[in-house]
Coordinates of C-alpha atoms in Angstrom, one line a residue:
Chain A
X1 CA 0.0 0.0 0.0
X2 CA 2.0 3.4 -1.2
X3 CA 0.8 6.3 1.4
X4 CA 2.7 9.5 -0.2
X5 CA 0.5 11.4 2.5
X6 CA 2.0 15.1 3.1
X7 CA 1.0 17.2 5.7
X8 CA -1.0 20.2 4.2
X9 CA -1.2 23.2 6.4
X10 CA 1.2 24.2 9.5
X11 CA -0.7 21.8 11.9
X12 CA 0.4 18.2 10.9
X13 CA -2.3 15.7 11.0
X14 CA -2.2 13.1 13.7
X15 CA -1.6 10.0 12.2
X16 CA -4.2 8.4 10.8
X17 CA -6.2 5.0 12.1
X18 CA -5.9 1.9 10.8
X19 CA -9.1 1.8 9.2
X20 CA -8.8 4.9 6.9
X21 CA -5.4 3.7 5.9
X22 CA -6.9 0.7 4.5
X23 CA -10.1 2.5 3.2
X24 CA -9.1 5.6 2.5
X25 CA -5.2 4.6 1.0
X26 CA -3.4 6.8 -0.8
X27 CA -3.5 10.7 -2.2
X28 CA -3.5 13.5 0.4
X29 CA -6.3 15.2 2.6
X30 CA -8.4 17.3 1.3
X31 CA -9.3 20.9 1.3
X32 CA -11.2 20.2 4.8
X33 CA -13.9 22.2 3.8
X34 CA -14.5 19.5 0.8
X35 CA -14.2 16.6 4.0
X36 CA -16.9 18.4 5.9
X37 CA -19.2 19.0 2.4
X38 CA -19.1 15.4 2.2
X39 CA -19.9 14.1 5.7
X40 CA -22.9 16.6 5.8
X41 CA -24.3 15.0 1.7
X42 CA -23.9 11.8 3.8
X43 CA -26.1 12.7 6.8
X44 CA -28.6 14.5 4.1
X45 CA -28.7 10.7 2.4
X46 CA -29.3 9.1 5.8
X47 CA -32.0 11.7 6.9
X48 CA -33.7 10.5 3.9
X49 CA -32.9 6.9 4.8
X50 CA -34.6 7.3 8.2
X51 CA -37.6 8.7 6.4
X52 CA -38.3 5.5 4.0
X53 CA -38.3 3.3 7.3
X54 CA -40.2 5.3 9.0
X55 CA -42.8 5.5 6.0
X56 CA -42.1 1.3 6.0
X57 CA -42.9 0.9 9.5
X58 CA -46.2 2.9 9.4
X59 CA -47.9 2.0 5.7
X60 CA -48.7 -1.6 7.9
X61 CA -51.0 0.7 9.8
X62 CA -51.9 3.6 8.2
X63 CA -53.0 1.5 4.7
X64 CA -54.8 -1.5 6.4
X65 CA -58.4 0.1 4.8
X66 CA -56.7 0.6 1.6
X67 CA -54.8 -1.9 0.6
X68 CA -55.2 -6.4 0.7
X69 CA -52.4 -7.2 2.9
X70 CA -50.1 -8.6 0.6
X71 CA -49.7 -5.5 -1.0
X72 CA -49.3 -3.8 1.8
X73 CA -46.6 -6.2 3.0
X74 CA -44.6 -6.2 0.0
X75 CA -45.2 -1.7 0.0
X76 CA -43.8 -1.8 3.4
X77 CA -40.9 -4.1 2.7
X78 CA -39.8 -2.3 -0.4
X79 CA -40.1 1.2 1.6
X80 CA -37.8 -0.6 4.9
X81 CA -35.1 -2.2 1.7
X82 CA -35.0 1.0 -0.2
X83 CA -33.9 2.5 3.8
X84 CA -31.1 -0.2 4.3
X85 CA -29.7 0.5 0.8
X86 CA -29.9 3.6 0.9
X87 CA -28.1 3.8 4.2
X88 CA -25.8 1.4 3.2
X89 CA -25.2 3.3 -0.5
X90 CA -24.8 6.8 1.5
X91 CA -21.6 5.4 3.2
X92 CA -20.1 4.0 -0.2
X93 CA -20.6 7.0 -1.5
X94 CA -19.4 8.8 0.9
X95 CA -16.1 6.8 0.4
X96 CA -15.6 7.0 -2.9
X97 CA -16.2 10.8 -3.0
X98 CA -13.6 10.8 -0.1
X99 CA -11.6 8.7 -2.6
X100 CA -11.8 10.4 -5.0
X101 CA -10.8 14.3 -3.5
X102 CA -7.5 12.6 -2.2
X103 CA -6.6 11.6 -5.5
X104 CA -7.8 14.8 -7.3
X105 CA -10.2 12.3 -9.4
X106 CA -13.6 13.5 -10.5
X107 CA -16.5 12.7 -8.2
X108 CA -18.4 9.9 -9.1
X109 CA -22.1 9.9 -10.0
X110 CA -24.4 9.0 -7.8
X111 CA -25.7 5.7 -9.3
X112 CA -29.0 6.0 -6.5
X113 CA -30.6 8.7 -7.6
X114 CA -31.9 7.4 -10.5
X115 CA -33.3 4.5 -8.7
X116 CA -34.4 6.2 -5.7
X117 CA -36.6 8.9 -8.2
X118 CA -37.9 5.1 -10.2
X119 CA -38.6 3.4 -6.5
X120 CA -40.8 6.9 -5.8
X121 CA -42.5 7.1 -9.0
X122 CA -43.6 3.4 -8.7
X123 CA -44.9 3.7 -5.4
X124 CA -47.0 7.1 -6.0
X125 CA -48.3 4.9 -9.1
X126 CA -49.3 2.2 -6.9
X127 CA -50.8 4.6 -4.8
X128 CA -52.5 5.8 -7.4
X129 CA -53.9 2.7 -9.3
X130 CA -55.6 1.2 -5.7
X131 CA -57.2 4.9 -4.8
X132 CA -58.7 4.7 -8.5
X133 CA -60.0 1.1 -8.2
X134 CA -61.3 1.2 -4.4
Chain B
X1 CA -7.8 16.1 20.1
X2 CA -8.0 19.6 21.3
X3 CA -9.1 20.5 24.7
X4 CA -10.1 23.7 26.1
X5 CA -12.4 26.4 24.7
X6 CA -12.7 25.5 20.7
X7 CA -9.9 27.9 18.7
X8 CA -11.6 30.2 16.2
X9 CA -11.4 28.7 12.9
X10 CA -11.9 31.7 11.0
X11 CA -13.8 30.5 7.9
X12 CA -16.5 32.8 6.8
X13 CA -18.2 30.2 5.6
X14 CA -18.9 28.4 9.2
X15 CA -18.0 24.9 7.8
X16 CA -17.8 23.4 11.5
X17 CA -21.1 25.0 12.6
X18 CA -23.0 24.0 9.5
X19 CA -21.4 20.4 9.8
X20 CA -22.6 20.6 13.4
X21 CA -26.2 21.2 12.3
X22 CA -26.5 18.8 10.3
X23 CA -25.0 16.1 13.0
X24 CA -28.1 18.1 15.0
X25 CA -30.8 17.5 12.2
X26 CA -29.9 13.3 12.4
X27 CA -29.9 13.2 15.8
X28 CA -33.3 14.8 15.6
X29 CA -34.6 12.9 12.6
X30 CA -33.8 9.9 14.9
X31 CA -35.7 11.1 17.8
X32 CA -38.4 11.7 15.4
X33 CA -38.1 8.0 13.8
X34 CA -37.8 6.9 17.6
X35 CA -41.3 8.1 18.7
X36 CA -42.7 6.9 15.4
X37 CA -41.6 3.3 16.4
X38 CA -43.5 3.3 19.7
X39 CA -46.1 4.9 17.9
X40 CA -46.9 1.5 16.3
X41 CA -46.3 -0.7 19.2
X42 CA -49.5 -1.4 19.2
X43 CA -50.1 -2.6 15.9
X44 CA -46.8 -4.7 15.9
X45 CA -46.4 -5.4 19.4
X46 CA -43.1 -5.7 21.6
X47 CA -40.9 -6.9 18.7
X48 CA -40.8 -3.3 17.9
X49 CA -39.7 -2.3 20.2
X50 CA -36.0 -3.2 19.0
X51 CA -36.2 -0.4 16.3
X52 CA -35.9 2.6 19.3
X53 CA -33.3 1.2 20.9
X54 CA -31.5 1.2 18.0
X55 CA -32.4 4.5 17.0
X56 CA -32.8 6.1 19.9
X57 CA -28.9 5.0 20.7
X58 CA -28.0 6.5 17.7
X59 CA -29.3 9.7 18.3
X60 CA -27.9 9.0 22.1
X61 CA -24.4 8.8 20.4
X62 CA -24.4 11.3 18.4
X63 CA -25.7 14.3 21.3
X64 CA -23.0 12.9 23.7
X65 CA -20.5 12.9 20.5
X66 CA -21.3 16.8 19.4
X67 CA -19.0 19.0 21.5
X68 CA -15.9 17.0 20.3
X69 CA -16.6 16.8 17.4
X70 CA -17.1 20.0 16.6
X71 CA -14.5 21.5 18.7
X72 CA -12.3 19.3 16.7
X73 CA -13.2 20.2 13.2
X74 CA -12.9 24.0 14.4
X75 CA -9.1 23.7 15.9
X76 CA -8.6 21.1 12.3
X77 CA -10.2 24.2 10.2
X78 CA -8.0 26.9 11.9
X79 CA -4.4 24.5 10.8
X80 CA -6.1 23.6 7.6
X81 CA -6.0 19.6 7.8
X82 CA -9.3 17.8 9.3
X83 CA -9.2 13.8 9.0
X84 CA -12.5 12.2 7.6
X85 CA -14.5 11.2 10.4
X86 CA -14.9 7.3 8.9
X87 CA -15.8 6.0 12.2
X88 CA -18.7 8.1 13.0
X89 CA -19.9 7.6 9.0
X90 CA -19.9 4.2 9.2
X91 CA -21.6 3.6 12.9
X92 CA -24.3 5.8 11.2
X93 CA -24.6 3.8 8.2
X94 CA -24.6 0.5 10.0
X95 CA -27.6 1.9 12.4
X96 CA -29.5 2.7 9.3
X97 CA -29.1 -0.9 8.0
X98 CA -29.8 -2.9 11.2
X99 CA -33.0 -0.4 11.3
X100 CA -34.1 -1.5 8.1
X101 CA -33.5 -5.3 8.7
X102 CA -35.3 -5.3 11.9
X103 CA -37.9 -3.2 9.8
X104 CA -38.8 -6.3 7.8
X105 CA -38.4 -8.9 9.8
X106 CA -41.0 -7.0 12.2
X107 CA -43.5 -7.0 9.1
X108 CA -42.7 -10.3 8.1
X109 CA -43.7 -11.3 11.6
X110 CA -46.3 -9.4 12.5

């Protein structure tokens, strides 16, 4: 593993953990201002996390007049995995961006978006289709 | 890690406060996602219950972890170099998964 780390500003870093060497290797820190940019896209990711499981955990309830419950099972479930991926995603993001500033790379896209905006559209269609037939 | 009174970072545009705030806004959305939890207790009954803890820890962790953190990222701004914070990113993440996975094994259940 090459680590051709320098110091950037007068105050040299402390030296780094284990784990970042091994998931963060190589390049140099960031601008720190570009760090703290990232870690707050990555709490914005897991705010939104929190409020698919929440919305998983309370369509059981709220849709038990609306929808047969298999529908409602499999809504909820979907909500509760789109959650965990999403929390799970927003941290491999949030590495690779990391990633990719030490290494003055471009950022990478983020590949959940599209799939987040296609897992909402397909729900509010859902939605949709049973308010129509009921 | 610094101790003291945090040293005056001197960036107009209030990174560590702003980074602060939103460590404020999880810990709250967690709170919120706490009490909507036990609001469904009755529907799912104690297996739920599991979902607070976890959430509610979280949200624990991160009030207890605020000061240092952001006296730390303030006293890194002021000599230019702050380390990513991978622990505290990953602990988050985690929670979020574990919340989801007990998510559907409650509805599977239940």
């Amino acid at each position: 593993m090459t680590n051709s780390e320098q110091p950037r500003g007068p105050a040299a870093p402390s030296p780094r953990g284990r784990l970042a060497e091994r998931l963060l290797p190589g390049g140099e820190e960031p601008d720190p201002r570009f760090t703290l940019a990232n870690e707050r896209t990555f709490l914005a990711w897991i705010r939104t996390s929190l409020a698919l499981l929440a919305g998983g955990i309370a369509i059981e309830a709220f849709t038990s007049g609306l929808f047969i419950e298999p529908v409602r099972k499999g809504l909820a479930i979907i909500l509760l995995l789109m959650g965990m991926m999403l929390s799970g995603g927003a941290a491999v993001r949030w590495l690779r961006v990391e990633r990719s500033m030490r290494n003055k790379a471009p950022l990478p896209l983020p590949f959940f978006v599209p799939l987040l905006a296609g897992a909402g559209a397909l729900a509010a269609a859902v939605v949709l289709v049973f308010i129509l037939m009921r | 890690m610094a101790s003291g009174a945090p040293r005056p970072h001197g960036d107009p545009g209030l990174q560590p406060e702003r980074t602060a705030l939103a460590w404020g806004r999880t810990m709250l959305a967690l709170v919120t996602a706490s009490a909507f939890f036990l609001r469904w207790l009755p529907t799912y009954g104690p297996a739920i219950l599991m979902l607070p803890v976890v959430s509610g820890g979280a949200a624990l962790a991160i009030y207890l972890t605020q000061r240092s953190r952001y006296r730390a990222r303030s006293h890194g701004l002021a000599g230019e170099s702050i380390e990513a914070d991978l622990p505290a990113v990953l602990w988050t993440a985690v929670a979020g998964v574990v919340l989801g996975a007990l998510g559907i094994a409650v509805v599977v259940a239940g």
